[in-house]
PDB file of C-alpha atoms in Angstrom:
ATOM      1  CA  UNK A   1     -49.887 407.846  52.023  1.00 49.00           C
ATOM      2  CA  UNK A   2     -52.021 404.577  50.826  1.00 51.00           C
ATOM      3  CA  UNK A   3     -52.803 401.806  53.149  1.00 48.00           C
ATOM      4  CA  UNK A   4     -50.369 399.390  51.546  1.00 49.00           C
ATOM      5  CA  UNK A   5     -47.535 401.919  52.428  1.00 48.00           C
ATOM      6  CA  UNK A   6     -48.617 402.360  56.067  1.00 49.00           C
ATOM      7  CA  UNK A   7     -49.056 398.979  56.779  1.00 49.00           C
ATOM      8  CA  UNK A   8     -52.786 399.112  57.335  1.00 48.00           C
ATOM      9  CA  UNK A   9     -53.390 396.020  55.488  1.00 49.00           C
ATOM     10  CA  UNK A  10     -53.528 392.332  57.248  1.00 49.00           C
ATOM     11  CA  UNK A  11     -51.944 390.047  55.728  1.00 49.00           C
ATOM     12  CA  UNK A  12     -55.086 388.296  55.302  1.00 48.00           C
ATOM     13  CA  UNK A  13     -56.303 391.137  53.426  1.00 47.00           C
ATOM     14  CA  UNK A  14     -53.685 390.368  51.034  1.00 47.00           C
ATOM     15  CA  UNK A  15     -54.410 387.288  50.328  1.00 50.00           C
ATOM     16  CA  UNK A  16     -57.641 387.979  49.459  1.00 50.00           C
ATOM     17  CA  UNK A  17     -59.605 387.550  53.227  1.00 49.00           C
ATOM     18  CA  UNK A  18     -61.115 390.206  55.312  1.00 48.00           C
ATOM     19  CA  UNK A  19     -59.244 393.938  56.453  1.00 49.00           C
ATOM     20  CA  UNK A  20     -57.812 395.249  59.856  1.00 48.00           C
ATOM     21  CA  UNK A  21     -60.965 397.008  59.931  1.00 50.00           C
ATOM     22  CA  UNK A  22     -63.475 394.581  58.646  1.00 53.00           C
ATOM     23  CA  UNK A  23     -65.158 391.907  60.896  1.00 52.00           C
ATOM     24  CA  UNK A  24     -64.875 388.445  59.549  1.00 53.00           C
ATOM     25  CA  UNK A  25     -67.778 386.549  58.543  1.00 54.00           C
ATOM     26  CA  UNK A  26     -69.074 384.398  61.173  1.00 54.00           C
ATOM     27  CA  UNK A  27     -69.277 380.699  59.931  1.00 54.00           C
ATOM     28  CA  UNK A  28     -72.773 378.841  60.288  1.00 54.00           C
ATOM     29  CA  UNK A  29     -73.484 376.550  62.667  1.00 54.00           C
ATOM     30  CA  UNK A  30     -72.536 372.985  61.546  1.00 53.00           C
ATOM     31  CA  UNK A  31     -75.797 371.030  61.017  1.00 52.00           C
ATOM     32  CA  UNK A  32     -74.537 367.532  60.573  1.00 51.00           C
ATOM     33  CA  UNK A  33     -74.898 365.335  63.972  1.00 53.00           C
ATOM     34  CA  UNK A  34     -70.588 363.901  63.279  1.00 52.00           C
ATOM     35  CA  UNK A  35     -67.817 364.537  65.605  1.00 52.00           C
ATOM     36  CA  UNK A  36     -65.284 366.687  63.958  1.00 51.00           C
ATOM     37  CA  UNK A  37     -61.977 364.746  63.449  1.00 53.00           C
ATOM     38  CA  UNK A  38     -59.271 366.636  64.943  1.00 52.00           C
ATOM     39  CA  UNK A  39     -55.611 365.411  64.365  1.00 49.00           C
ATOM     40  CA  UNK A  40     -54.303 363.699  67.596  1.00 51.00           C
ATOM     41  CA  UNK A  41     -51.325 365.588  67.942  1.00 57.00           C
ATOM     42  CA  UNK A  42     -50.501 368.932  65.818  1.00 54.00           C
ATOM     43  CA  UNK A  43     -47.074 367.496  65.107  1.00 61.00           C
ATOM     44  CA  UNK A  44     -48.183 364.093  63.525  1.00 68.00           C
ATOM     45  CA  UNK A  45     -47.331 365.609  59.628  1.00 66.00           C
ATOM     46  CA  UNK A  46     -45.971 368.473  58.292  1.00 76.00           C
ATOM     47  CA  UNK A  47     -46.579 369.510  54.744  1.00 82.00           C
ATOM     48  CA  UNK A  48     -43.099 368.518  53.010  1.00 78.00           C
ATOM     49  CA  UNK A  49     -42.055 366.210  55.927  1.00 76.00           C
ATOM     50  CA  UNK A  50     -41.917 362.048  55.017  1.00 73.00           C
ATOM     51  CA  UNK A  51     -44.343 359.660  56.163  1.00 68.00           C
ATOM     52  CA  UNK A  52     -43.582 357.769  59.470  1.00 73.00           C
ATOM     53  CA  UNK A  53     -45.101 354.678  58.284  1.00 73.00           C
ATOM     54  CA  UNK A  54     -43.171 352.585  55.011  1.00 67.00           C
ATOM     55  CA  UNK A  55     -45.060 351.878  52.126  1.00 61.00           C
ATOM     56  CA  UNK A  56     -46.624 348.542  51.538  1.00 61.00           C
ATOM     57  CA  UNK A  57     -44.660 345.647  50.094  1.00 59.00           C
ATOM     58  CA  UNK A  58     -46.252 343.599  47.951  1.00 58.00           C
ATOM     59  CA  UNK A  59     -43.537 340.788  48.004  1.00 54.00           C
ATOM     60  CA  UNK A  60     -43.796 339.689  51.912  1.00 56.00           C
ATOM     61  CA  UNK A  61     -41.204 336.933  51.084  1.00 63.00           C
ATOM     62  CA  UNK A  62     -37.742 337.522  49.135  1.00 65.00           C
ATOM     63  CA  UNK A  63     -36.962 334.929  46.582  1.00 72.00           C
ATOM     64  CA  UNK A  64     -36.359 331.538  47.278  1.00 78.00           C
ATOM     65  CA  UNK A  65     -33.388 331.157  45.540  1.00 75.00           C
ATOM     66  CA  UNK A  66     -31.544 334.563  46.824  1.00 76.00           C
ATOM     67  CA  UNK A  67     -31.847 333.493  50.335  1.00 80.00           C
ATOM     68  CA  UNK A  68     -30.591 330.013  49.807  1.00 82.00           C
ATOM     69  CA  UNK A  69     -27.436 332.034  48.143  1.00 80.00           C
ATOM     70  CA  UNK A  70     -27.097 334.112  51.079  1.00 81.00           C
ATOM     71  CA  UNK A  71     -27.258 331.669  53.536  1.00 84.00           C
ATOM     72  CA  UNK A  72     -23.881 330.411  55.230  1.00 86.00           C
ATOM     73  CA  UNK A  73     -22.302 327.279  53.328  1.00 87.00           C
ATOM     74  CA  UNK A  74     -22.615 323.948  55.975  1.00 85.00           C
ATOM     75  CA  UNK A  75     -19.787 322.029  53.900  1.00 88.00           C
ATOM     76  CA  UNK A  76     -16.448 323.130  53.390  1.00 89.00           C
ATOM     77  CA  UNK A  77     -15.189 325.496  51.230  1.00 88.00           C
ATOM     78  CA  UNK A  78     -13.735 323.485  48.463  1.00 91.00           C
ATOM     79  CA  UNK A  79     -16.786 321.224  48.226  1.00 90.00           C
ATOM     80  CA  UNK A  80     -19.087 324.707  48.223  1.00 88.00           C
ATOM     81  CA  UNK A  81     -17.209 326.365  45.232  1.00 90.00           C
ATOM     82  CA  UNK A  82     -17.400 322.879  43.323  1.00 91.00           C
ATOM     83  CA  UNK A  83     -21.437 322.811  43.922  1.00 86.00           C
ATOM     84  CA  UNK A  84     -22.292 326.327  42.633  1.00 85.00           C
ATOM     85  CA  UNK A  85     -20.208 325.435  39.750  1.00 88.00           C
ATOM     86  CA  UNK A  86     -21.808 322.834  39.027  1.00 89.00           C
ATOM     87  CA  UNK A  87     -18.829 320.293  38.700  1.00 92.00           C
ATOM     88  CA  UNK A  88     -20.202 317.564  41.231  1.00 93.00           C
ATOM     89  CA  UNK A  89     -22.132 314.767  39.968  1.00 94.00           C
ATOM     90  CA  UNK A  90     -25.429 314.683  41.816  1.00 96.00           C
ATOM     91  CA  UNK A  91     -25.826 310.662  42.960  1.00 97.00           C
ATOM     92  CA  UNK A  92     -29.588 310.341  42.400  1.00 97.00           C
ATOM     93  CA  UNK A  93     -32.269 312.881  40.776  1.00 97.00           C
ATOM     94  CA  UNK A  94     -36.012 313.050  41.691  1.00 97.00           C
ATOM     95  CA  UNK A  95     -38.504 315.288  39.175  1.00 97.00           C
ATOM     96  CA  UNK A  96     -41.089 316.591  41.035  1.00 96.00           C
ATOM     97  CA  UNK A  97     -42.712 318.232  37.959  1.00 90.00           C
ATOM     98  CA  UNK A  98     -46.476 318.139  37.682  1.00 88.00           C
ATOM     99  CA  UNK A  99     -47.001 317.175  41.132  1.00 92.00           C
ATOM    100  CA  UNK A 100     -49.285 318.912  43.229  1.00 91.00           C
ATOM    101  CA  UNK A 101     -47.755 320.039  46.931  1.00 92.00           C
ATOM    102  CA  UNK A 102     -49.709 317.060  48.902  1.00 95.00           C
ATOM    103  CA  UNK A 103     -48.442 314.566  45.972  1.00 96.00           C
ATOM    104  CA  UNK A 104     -45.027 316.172  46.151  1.00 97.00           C
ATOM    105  CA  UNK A 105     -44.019 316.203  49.786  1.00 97.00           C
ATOM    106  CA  UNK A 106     -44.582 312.395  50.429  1.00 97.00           C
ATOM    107  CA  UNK A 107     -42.809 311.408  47.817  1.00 98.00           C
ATOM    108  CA  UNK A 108     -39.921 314.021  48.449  1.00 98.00           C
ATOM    109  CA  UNK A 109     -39.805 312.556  52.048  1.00 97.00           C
ATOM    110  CA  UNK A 110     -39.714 308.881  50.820  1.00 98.00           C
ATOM    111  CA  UNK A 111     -36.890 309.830  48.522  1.00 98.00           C
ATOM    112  CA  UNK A 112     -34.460 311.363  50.728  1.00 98.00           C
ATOM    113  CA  UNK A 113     -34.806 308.660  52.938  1.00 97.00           C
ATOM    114  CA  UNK A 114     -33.934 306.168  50.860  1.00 97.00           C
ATOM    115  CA  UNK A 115     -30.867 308.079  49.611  1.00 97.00           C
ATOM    116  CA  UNK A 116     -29.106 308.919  52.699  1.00 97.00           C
ATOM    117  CA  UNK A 117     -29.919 305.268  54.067  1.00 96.00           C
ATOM    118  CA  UNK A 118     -28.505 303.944  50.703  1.00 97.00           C
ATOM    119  CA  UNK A 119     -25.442 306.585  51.766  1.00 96.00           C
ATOM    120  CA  UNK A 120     -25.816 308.908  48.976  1.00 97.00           C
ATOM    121  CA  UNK A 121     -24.032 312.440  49.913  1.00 96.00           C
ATOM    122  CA  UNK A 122     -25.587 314.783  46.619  1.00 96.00           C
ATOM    123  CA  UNK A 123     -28.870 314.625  44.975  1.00 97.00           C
ATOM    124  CA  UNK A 124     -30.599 316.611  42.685  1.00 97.00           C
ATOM    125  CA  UNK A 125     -34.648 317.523  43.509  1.00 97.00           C
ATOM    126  CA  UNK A 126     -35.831 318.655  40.422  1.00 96.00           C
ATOM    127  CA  UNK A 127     -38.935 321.423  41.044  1.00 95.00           C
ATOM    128  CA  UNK A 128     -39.571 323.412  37.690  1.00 91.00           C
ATOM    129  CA  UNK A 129     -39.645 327.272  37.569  1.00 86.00           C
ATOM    130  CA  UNK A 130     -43.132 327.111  37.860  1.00 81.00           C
ATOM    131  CA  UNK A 131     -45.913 328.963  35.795  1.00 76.00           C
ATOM    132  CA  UNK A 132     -46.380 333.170  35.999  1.00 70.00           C
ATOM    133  CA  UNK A 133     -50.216 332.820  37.172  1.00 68.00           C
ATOM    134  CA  UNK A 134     -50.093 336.307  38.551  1.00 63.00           C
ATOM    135  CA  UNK A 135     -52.825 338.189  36.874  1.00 66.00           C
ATOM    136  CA  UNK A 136     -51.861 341.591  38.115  1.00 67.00           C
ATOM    137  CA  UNK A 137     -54.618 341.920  40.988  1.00 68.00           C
ATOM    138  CA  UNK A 138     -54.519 343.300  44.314  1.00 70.00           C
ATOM    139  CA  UNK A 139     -53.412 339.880  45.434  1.00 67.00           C
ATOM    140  CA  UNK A 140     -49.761 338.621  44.074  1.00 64.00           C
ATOM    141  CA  UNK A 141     -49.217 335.482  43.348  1.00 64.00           C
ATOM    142  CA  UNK A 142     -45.810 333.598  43.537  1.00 68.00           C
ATOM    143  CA  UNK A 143     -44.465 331.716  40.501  1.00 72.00           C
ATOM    144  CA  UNK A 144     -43.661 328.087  41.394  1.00 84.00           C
ATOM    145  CA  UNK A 145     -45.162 326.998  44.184  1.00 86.00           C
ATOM    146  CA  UNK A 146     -43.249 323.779  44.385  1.00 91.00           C
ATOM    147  CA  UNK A 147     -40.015 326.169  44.040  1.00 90.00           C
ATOM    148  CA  UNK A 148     -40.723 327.892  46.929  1.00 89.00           C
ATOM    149  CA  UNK A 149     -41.951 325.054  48.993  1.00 93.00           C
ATOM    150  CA  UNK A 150     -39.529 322.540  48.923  1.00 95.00           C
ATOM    151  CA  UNK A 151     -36.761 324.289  50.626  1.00 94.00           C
ATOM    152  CA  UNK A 152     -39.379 324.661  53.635  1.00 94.00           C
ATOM    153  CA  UNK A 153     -39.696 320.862  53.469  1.00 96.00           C
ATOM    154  CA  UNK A 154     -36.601 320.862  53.878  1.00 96.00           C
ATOM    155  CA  UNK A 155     -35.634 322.509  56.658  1.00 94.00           C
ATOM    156  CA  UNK A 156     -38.250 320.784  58.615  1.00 94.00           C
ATOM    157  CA  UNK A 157     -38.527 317.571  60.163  1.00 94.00           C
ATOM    158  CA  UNK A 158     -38.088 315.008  59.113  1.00 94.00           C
ATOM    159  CA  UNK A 159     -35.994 316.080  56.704  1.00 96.00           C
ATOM    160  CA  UNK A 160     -34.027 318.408  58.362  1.00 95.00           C
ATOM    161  CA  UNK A 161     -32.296 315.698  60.493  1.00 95.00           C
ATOM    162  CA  UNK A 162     -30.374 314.204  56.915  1.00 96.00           C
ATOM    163  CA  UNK A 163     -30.210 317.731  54.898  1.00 96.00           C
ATOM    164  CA  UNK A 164     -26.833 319.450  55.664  1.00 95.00           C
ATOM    165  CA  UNK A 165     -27.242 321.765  52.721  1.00 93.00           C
ATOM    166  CA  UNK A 166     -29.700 323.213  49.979  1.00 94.00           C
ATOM    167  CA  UNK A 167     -27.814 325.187  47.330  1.00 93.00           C
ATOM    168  CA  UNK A 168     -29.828 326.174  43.910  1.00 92.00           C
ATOM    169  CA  UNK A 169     -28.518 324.152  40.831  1.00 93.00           C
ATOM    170  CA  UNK A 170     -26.021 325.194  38.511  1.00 92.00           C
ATOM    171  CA  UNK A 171     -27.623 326.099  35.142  1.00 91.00           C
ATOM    172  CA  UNK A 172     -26.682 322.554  33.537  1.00 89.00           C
ATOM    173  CA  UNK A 173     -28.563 320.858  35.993  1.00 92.00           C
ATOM    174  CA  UNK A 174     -32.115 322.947  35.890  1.00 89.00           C
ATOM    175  CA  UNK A 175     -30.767 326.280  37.198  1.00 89.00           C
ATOM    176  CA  UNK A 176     -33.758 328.425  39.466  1.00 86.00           C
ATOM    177  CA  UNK A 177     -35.653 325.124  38.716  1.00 91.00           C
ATOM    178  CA  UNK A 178     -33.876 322.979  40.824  1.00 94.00           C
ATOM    179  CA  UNK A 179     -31.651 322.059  44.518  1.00 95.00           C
ATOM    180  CA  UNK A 180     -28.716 320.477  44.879  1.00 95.00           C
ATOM    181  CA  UNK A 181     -29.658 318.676  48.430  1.00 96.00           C
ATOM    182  CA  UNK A 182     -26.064 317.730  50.486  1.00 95.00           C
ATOM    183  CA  UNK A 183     -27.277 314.759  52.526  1.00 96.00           C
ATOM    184  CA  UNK A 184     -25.125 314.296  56.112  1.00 95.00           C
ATOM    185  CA  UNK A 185     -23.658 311.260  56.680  1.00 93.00           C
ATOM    186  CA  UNK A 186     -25.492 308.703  58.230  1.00 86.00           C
ATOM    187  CA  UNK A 187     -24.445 307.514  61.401  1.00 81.00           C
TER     188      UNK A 187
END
């Protein structure tokens, strides 16, 4: 009978390592002065198994304008529907385009002010879309700067004692490029 038959091979044997019979080459002595690196727990990862840790996102923040969407409506329902169509009549408009964010913000500020103390309910704040200045590096870089800002303005004092509601613009009025801003009433 052969020694495949009877068994007499190891697997190892098989796959190309030493025989039952044969002693296995002792390994040399490492020579390099570095701790070895041994896993800190043999059931960290298994070959076929998924990572424990998520990948990296590149886009920390979701867009501007999809959170603003989600967010609960402050007015009522029939004055809500009207301002994502578009059919209200903003009551004073303010372009912020070209401004730089220290240039924008006072003038933002000074704005609102006037138009909820002048009793204005709806205004537009114009912010453009913003240039694509993203270069493809390791580093993203967000598109509109002024897009993204103003709704933080805006939800912060002082601003966020007058603003009831920020809603992005219907198409006819600038679209992703603008806010409708619902001022509360003043008191």
């Amino acid at each position: 009978m052969t020694p495949l038959a009877r068994g007499s091979l190891s697997k190892g044997a098989l796959m190309g390592g030493t025989t039952a019979h044969q002693a296995p080459h002792p390994s040399p002595p490492s020579t390099s002065a570095a701790p070895s690196r041994e896993p800190q727990s043999p059931q960290s990862f298994r070959i076929g198994s998924r990572s424990k840790t998520p990948p990296p996102r590149h886009d920390l923040q979701p867009d501007i304008s999809a959170a603003l969407r989600a967010a609960p409506p402050r007015v009522d329902g029939r004055t809500h529907q009207r301002l994502k169509a578009g059919k209200l009549r903003p009551e004073g408009r303010i372009d912020l385009h070209g401004m730089t964010l220290a240039q924008a913000h006072p003038v933002l500020v000074r704005f609102l002010t006037a138009a909820h103390v002048d009793r204005k309910r709806l205004v537009l704040v114009i912010t453009g879309k913003g240039k694509d200045r993203d270069d493809g590096g390791v580093m993203p870089l967000r598109r509109g700067v002024l897009r993204h800002q103003v709704p933080h303005w805006l939800h912060t004092p002082p601003l966020s004692q007058i603003v009831l509601q920020i809603t992005p613009a219907h198409y006819r009025h600038g679209g992703d490029g603008a806010y409708y801003v619902y001022l509360r009433k003043p008191r």
